[in-house]
Short mmCIF file of C-alpha atoms in Angstrom, two decimals:
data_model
loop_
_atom_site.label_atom_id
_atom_site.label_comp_id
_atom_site.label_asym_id
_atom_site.label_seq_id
_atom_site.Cartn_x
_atom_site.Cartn_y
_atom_site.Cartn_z
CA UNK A 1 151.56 124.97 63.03
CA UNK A 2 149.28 125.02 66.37
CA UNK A 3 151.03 126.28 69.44
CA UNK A 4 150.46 123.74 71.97
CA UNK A 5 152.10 125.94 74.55
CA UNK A 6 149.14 128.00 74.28
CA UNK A 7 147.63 129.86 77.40
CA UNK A 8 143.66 128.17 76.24
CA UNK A 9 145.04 124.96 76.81
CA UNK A 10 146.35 125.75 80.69
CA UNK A 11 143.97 123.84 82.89
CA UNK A 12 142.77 121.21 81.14
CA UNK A 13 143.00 117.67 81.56
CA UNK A 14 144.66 115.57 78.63
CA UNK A 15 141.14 114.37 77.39
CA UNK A 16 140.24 118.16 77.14
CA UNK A 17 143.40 119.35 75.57
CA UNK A 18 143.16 116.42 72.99
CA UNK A 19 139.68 118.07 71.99
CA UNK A 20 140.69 121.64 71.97
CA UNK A 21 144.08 121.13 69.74
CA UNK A 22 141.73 118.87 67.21
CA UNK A 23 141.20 121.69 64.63
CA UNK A 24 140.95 119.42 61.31
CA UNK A 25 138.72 116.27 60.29
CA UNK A 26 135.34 115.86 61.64
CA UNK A 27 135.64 114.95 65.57
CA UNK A 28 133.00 113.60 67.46
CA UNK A 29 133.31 114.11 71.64
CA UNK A 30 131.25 111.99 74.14
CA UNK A 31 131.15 113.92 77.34
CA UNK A 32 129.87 112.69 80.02
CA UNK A 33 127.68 114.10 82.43
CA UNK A 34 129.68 117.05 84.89
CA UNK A 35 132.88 116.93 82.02
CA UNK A 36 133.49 120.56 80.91
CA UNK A 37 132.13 120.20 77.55
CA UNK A 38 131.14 123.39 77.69
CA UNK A 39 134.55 124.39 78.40
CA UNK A 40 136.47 122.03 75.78
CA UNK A 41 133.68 123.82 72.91
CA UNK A 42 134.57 127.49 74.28
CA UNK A 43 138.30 126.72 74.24
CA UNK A 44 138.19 124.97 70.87
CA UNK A 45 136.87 128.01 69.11
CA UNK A 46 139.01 130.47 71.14
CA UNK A 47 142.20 127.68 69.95
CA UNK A 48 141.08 128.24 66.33
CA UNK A 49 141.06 132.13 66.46
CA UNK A 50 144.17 132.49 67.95
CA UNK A 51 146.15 129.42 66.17
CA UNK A 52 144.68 130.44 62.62
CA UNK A 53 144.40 134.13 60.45
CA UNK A 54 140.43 133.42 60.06
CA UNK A 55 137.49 136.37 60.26
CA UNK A 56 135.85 135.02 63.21
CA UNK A 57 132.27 135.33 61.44
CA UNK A 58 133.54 132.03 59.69
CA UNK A 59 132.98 129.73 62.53
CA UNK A 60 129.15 128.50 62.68
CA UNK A 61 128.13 127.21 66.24
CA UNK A 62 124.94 125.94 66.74
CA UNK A 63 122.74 125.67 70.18
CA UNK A 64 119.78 124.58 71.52
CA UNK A 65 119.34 127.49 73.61
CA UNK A 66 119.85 131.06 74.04
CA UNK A 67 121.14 130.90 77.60
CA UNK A 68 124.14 128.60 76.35
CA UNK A 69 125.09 130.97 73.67
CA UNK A 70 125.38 133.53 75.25
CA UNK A 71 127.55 131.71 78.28
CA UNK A 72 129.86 130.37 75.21
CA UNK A 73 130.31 134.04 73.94
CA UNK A 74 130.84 135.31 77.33
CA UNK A 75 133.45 132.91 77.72
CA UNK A 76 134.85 133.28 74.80
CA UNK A 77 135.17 136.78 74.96
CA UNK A 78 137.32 136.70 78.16
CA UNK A 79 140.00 134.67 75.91
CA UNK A 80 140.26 136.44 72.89
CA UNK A 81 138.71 139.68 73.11
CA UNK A 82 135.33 140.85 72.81
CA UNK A 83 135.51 141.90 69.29
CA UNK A 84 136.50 138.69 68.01
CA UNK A 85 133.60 136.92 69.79
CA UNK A 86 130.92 139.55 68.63
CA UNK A 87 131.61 138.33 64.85
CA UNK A 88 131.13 134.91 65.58
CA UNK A 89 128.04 132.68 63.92
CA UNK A 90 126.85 131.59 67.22
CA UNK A 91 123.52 130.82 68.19
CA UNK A 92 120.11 128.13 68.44
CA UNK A 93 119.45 126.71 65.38
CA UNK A 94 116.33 128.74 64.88
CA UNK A 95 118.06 131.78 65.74
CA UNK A 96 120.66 131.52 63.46
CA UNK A 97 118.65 129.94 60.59
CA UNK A 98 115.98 132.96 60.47
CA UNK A 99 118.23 135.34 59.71
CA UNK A 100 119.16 133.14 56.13
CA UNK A 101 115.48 132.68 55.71
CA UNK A 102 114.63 136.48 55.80
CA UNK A 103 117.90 136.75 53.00
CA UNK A 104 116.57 134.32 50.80
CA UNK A 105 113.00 134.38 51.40
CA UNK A 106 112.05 135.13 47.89
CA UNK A 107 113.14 131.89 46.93
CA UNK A 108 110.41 130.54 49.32
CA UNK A 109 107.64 133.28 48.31
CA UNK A 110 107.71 135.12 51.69
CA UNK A 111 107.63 138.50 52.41
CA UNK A 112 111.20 139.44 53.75
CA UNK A 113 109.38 140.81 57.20
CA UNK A 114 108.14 137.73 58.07
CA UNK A 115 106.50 136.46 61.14
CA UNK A 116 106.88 134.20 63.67
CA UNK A 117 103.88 132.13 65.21
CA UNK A 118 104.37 130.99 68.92
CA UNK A 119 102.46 128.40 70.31
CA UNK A 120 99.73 130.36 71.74
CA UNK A 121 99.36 132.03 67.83
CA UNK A 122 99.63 128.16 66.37
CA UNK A 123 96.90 126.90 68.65
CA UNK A 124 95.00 129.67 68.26
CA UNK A 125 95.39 129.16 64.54
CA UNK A 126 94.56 125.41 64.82
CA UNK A 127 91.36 126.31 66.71
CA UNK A 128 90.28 128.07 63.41
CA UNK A 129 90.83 125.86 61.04
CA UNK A 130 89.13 123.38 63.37
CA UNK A 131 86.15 125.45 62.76
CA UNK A 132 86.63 126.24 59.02
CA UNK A 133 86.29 122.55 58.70
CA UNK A 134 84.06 121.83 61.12
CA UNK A 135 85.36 119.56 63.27
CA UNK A 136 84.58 118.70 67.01
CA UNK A 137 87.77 120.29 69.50
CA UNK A 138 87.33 117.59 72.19
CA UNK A 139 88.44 114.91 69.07
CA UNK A 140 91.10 117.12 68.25
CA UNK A 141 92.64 118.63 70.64
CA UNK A 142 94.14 121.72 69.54
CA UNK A 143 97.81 120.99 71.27
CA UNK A 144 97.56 117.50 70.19
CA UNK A 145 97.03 118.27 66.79
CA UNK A 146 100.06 120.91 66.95
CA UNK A 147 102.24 118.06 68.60
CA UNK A 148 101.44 115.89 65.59
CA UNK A 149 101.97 118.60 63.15
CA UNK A 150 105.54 119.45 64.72
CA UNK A 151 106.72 116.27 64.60
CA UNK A 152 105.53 115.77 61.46
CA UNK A 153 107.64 118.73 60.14
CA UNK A 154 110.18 117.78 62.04
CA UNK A 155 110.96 114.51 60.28
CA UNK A 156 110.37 117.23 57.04
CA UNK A 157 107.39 115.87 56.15
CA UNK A 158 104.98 118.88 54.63
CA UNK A 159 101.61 119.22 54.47
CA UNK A 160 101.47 117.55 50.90
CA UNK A 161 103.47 114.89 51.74
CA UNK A 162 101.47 114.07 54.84
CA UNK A 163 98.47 113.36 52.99
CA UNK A 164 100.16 111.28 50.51
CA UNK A 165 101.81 108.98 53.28
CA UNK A 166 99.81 105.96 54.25
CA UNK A 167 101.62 104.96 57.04
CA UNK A 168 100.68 108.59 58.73
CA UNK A 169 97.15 108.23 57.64
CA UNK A 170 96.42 105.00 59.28
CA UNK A 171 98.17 105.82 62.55
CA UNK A 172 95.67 108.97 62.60
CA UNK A 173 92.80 106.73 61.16
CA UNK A 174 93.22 104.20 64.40
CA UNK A 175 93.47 107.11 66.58
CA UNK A 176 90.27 108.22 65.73
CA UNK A 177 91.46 111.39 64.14
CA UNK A 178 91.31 110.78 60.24
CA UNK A 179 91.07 114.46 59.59
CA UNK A 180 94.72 115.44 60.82
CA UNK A 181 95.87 115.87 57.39
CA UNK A 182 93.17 118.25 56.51
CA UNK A 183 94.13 120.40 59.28
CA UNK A 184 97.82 120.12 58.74
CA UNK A 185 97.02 121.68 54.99
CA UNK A 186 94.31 124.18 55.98
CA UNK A 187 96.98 125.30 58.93
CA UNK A 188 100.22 125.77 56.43
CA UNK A 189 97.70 127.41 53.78
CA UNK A 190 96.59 129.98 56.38
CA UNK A 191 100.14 130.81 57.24
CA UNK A 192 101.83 131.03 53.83
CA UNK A 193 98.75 133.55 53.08
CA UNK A 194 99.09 135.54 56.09
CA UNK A 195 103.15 135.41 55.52
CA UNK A 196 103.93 133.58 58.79
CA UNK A 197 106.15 130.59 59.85
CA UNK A 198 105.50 128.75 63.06
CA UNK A 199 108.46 127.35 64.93
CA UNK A 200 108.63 124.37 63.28
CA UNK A 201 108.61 126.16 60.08
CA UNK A 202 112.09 127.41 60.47
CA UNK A 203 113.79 124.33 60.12
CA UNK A 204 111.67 122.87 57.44
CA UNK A 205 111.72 125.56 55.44
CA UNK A 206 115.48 126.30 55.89
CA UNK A 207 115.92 121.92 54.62
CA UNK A 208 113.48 122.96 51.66
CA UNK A 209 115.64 126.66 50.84
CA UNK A 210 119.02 124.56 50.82
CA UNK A 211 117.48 121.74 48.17
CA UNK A 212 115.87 123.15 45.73
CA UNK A 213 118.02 126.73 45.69
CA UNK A 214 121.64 125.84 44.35
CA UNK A 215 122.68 129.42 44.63
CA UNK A 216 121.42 129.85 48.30
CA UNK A 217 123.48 126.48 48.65
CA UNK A 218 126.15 127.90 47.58
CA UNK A 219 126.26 131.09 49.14
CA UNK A 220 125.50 129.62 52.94
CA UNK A 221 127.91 127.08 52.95
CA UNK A 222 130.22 129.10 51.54
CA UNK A 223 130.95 131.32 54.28
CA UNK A 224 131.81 128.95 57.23
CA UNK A 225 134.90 127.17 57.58
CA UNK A 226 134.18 125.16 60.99
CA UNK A 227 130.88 124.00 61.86
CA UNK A 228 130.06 123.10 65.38
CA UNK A 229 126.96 121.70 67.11
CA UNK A 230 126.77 121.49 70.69
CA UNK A 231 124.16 118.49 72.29
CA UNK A 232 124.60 116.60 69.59
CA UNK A 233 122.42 114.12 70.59
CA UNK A 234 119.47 115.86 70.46
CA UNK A 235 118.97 116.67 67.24
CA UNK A 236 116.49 115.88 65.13
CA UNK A 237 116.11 114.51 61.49
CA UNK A 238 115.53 117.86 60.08
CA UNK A 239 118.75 119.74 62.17
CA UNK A 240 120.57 116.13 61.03
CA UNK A 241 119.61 117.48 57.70
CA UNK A 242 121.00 121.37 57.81
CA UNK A 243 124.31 120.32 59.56
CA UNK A 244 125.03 117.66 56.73
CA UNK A 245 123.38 120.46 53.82
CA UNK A 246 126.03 123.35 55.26
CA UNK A 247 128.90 121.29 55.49
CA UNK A 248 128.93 120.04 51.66
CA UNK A 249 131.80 118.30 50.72
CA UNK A 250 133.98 120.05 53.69
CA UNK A 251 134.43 117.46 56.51
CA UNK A 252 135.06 120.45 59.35
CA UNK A 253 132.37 119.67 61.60
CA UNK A 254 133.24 118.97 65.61
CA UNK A 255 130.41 117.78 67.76
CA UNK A 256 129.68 117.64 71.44
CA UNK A 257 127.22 114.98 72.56
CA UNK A 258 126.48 112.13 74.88
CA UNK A 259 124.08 109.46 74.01
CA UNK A 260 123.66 108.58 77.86
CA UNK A 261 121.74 111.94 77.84
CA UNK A 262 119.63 111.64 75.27
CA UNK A 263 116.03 112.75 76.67
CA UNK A 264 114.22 114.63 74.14
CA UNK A 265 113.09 111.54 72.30
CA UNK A 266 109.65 112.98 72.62
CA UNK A 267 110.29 115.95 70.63
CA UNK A 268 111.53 114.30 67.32
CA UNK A 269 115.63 113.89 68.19
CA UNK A 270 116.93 111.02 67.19
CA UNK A 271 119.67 109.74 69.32
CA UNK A 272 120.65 107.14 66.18
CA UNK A 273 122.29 110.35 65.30
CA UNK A 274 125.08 110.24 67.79
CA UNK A 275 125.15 106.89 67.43
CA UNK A 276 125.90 106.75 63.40
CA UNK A 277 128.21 109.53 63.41
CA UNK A 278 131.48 107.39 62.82
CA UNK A 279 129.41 105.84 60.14
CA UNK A 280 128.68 108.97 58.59
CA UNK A 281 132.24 110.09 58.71
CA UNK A 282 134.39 107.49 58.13
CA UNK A 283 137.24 108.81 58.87
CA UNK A 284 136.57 111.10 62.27
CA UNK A 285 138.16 111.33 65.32
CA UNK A 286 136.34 110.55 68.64
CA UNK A 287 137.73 111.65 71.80
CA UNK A 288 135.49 110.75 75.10
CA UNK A 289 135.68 113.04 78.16
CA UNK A 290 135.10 111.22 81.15
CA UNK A 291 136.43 112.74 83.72
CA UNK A 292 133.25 114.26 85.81
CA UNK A 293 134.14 117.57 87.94
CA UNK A 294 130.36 117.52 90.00
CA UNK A 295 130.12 114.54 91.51
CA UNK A 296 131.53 112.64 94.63
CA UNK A 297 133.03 109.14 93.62
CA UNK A 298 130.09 107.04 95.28
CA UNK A 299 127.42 109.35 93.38
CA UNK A 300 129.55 108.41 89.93
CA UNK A 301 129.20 104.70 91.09
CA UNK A 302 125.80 104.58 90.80
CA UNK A 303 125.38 106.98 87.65
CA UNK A 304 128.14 104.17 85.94
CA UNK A 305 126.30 101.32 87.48
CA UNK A 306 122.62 102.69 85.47
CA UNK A 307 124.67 101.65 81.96
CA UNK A 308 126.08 98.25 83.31
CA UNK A 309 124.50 96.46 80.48
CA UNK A 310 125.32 98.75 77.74
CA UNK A 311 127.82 96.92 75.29
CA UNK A 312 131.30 97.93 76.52
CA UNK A 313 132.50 100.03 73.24
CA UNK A 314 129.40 102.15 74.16
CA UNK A 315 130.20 102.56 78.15
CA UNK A 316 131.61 105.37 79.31
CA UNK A 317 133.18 105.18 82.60
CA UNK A 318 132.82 108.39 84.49
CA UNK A 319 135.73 109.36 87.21
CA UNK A 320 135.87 111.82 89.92
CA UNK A 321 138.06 114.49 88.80
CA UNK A 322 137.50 117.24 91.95
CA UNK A 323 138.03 115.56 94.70
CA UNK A 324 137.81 118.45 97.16
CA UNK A 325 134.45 119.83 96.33
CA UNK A 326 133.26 122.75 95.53
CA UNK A 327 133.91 125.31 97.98
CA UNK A 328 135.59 123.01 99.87
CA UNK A 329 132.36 121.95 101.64
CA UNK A 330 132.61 119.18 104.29
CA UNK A 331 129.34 117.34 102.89
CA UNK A 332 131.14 117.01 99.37
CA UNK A 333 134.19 115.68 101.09
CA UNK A 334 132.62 112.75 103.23
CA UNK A 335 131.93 111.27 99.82
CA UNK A 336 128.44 109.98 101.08
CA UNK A 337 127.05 107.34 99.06
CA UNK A 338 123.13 107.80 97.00
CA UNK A 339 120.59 106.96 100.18
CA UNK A 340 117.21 105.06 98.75
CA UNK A 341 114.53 105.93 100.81
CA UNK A 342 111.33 103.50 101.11
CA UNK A 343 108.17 105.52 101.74
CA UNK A 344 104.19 104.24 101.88
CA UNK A 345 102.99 107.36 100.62
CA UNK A 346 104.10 110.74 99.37
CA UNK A 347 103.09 112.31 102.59
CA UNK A 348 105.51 110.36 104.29
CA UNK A 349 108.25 110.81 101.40
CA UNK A 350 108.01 114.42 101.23
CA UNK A 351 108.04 114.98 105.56
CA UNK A 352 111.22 113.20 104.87
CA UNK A 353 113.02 115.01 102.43
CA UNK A 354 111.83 118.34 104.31
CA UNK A 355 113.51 117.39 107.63
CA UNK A 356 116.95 116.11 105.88
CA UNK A 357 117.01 119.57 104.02
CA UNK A 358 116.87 121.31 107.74
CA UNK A 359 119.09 118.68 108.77
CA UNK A 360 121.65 118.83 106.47
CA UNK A 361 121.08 123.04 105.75
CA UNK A 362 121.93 123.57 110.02
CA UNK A 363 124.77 120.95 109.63
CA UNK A 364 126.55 121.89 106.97
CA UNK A 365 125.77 126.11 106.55
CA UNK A 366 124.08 125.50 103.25
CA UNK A 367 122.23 127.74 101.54
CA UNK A 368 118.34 126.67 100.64
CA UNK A 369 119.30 126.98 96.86
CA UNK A 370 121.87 124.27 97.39
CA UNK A 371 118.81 122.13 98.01
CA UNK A 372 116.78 120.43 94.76
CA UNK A 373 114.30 117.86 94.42
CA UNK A 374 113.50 116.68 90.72
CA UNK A 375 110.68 114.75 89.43
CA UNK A 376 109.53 113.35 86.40
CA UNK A 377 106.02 115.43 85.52
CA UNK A 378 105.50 118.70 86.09
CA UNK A 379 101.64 117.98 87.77
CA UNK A 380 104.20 116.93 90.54
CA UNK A 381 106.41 119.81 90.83
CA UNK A 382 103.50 122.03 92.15
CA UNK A 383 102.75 119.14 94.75
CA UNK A 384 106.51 119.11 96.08
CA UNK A 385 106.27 123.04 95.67
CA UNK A 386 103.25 123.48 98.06
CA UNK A 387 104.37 121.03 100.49
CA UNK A 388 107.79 123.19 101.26
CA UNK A 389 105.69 126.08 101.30
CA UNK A 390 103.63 124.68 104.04
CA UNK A 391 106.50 123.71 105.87
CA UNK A 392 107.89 127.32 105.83
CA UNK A 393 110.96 126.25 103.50
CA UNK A 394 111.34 128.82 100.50
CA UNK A 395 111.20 127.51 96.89
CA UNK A 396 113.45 129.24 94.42
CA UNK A 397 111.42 131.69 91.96
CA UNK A 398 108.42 132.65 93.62
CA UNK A 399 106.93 135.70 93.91
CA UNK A 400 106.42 136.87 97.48
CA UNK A 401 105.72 139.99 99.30
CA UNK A 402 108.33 142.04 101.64
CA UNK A 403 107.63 144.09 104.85
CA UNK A 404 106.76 147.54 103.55
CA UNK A 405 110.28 150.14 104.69
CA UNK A 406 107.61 152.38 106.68
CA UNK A 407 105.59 149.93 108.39
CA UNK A 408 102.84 151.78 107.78
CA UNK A 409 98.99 149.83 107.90
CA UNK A 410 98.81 152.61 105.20
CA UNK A 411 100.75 151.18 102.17
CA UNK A 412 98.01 149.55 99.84
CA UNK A 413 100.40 147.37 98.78
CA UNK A 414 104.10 145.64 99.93
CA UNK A 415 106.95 145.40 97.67
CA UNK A 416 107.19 142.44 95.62
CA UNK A 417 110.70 140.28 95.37
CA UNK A 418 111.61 136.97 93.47
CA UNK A 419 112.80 134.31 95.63
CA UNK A 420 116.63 133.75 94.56
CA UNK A 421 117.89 131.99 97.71
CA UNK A 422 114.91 129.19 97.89
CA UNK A 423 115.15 125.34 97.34
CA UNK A 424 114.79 124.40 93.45
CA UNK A 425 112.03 122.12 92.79
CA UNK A 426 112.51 121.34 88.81
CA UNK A 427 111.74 118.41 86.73
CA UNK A 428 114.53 116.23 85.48
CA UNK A 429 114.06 117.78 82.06
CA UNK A 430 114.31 121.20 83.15
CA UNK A 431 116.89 120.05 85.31
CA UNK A 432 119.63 119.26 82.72
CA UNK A 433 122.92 121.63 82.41
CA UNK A 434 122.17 122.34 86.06
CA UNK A 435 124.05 121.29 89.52
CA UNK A 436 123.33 120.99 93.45
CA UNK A 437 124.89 120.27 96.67
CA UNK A 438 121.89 118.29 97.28
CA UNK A 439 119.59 116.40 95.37
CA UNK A 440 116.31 114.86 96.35
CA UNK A 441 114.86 112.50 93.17
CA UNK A 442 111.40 111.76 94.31
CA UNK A 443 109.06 110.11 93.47
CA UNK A 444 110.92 106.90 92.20
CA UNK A 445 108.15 104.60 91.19
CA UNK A 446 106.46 102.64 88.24
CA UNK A 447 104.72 105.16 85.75
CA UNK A 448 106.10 108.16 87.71
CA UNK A 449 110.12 107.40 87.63
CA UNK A 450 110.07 105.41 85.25
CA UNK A 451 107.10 107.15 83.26
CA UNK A 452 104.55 104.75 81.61
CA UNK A 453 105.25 103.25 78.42
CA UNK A 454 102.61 102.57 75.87
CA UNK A 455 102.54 101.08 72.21
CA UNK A 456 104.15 98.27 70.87
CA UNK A 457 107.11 96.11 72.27
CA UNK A 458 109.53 97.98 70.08
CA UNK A 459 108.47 101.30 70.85
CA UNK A 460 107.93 100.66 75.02
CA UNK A 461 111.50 99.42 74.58
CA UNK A 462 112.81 102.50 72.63
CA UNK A 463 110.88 104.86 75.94
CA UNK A 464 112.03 103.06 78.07
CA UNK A 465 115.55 103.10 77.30
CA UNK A 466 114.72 106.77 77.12
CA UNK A 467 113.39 106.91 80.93
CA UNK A 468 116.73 105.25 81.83
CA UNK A 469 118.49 108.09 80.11
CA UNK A 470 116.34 110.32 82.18
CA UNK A 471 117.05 108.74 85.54
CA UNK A 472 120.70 109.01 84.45
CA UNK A 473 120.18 112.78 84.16
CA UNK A 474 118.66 113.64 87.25
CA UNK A 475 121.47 111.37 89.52
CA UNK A 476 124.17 113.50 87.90
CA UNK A 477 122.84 116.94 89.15
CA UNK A 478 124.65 116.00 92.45
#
């Protein structure tokens, strides 16, 4: 029987602990923005460890990045030991999911040693089949052609398959590309030969190992007890795939999601994933944490008030659970409500936000890295960027040079340092896991914030649902 007296479960909030102590059945938890999901997923697997005689190499947790598996082990570690948290299964899903492919990759007829394509080798491979087949780069834009290739793997659609779909064809037929298809099978023929997977590869590949290989089935499943996938919601049909392939006829799988932040719609996820899981499993548990630990209350009024028209069994209803701040800062404490700022131009929006961040810096003894302005497009990151570095204000990662220790006119050269202590200028995708003192959102305007929606009525609805998502994102940094 669990201990519920357990030392894990000091410090958590009732939502949290309901989470952690919910070893059995497959559990789905909605966390909003700023709600320590991180935390309830760490704890959880530390819970299981300690609660239950299991080899901790039987617990598969799946990322979407390195830098959050690693924080998980770290924090695991400092509950249970660093031994324990060595053996566990934790990592991306490509990271993870190569390292079956190189054991079984007989059963796919590749070489055991393997390689890995970036992008630069893909698009460097795409620009020679382009010219095997003699076809005109300024049509087919390299990138764009890899972008259509991904996603088309993505939704596990191979090479053979492509050409045989006719809904595919005649999307690539109106776009004035006709020829994608050949590329797509030129492109996975020059590969297989050379014995390389791209990135994409990994997961389709890993989808085709577990269906037509019983045995390698078998054996993967086999070894895990508890699955667990953290960002649920941005998965994709082919991840949707491996999850459901590993677990088999086990129902131990315990997600961490929240549809409100589903903004990788461009790269194949499918938030319909999040959204069907009590569907898929019938008889799961959900458990919604929505008590938000980042935010000042008039900040969570507006990120609640984005969702308004959301049906109400889909709302979540996020509350300020740290009332004091972090730090204890005065700014957090007066609670000041979102300002909107009307501007004619960006020269007069961005002379703005520079004097408020020496306003509020002087005021309140901030640091510059307190400071962040997000954006929707990177081509306006480098504006914002420049403009701080005209004004004198340092922006967090660049390169700059220091005063050489002699002083010499001598030194050929000064010291170089990175900028750690500089104002963050990100873009709300880059943005997301991250937090501020202060935010700046710029640029809030039609086809900027939101971005521009093209297609049908169906699909402009489906972005921009997606650039509402987005806008949700970036409010919740503060």
């Amino acid at each position: 029987m669990e201990n519920r007296n357990s030392t894990i479960l000091e410090g958590l909030n009732s939502e949290q602990k309901a989470a952690v102590g919910c070893v059995d059945g497959p559990v789905l938890i909605v966390a909003g923005a700023g709600s320590g999901k991180t935390r309830v997923l760490t704890s959880r697997i530390a819970y299981i460890l300690e609660q239950k005689d299991l080899d901790p190499s039987r617990i598969l947790a799946l990322t979407f990045t390195k830098k959050a598996a690693s924080e998980m082990k770290e924090r695991i570690a400092l509950m249970v030991g660093e031994r324990k948290a060595r053996r566990l299964y934790m990592g991306t899903f490509h990271s993870v999911f190569i390292r079956f492919l190189r054991e079984f990759s007989a059963s796919l007829g590749y070489p055991e040693t393997f390689t890995i394509y970036d992008t630069s080798d893909s698009v460097s491979a795409i620009k020679a089949c382009l010219k095997e087949l003699q076809l005109d780069e300024k049509v087919y834009k390299p990138k764009d052609v890899l972008s259509r290739i991904s996603m088309a793997k993505n939704n596990l659609v191979t090479a053979e398959a492509y050409r045989r779909n006719p809904n595919a064809l005649q999307n690539d037929a109106s776009a004035k590309k006709p020829r994608i298809c050949d590329i797509y099978q030129k492109y996975s023929e020059k590969c297989r030969q050379a014995g390389v997977m791209d990135f994409d590869d990994i997961l389709l590949n890993m989808n085709i190992l577990l269906r037509d290989d019983p045995a390698a089935l078998e054996s993967i499943a086999g070894r895990f007890r508890y699955v667990m996938v953290d960002e649920y919601q941005d998965i994709n049909p082919s991840q949707y795939r491996l999850v459901k392939g590993l677990l088999g006829d086990r129902k131990q799988l315990f997600v961490v999601g929240d549809d409100d932040q589903a903004i990788y719609g461009f790269r194949g996820a499918d938030i319909g994933n999040i959204e069907r899981f009590c569907e898929d499993f019938k008889e799961s548990t959900q458990i919604r944490l929505e008590w938000n630990y980042r935010s000042v209350p008039n900040v969570l009024y507006l990120a609640n008030d984005i969702f308004k028209n959301k049906p109400i069994h889909l709302r979540k209803m996020l509350r300020a659970g740290n009332l004091n701040g972090s730090g204890g800062n005065p700014l957090y404490k007066e609670n000041r409500k979102p300002e909107i700022w009307v501007s004619d131009n960006p020269v007069e929006e961005v002379q703005k936000i520079i004097l408020s961040i020496k306003e509020l810096r002087v005021g309140y003894d901030l640091a510059w890295k307190n400071f962040a302005v997000l954006v929707r497009y990177n081509r306006q990151r480098l504006y914002y960027e420049q403009a701080l570095r005209d004004y004198n204000i340092p922006v967090a990662g660049d390169v700059v040079e220091t005063a050489s220790e002699s002083g010499s006119e001598k030194e050929s050269a000064s010291p170089e340092v990175t900028v750690e202590d500089g104002v963050h200028v990100e873009t709300v995708h880059a943005s997301k896991g991250l937090q501020y003192a202060v935010v700046y959102y710029a640029g809030l305007c039609e086809k900027l914030t939101p971005g521009e929606c093209t297609g049908e009525r169906k699909a402009r609805k489906k972005q921009l649902d997606e650039e509402r998502r987005l806008y949700y994102v970036g409010v919740t940094r503060a």
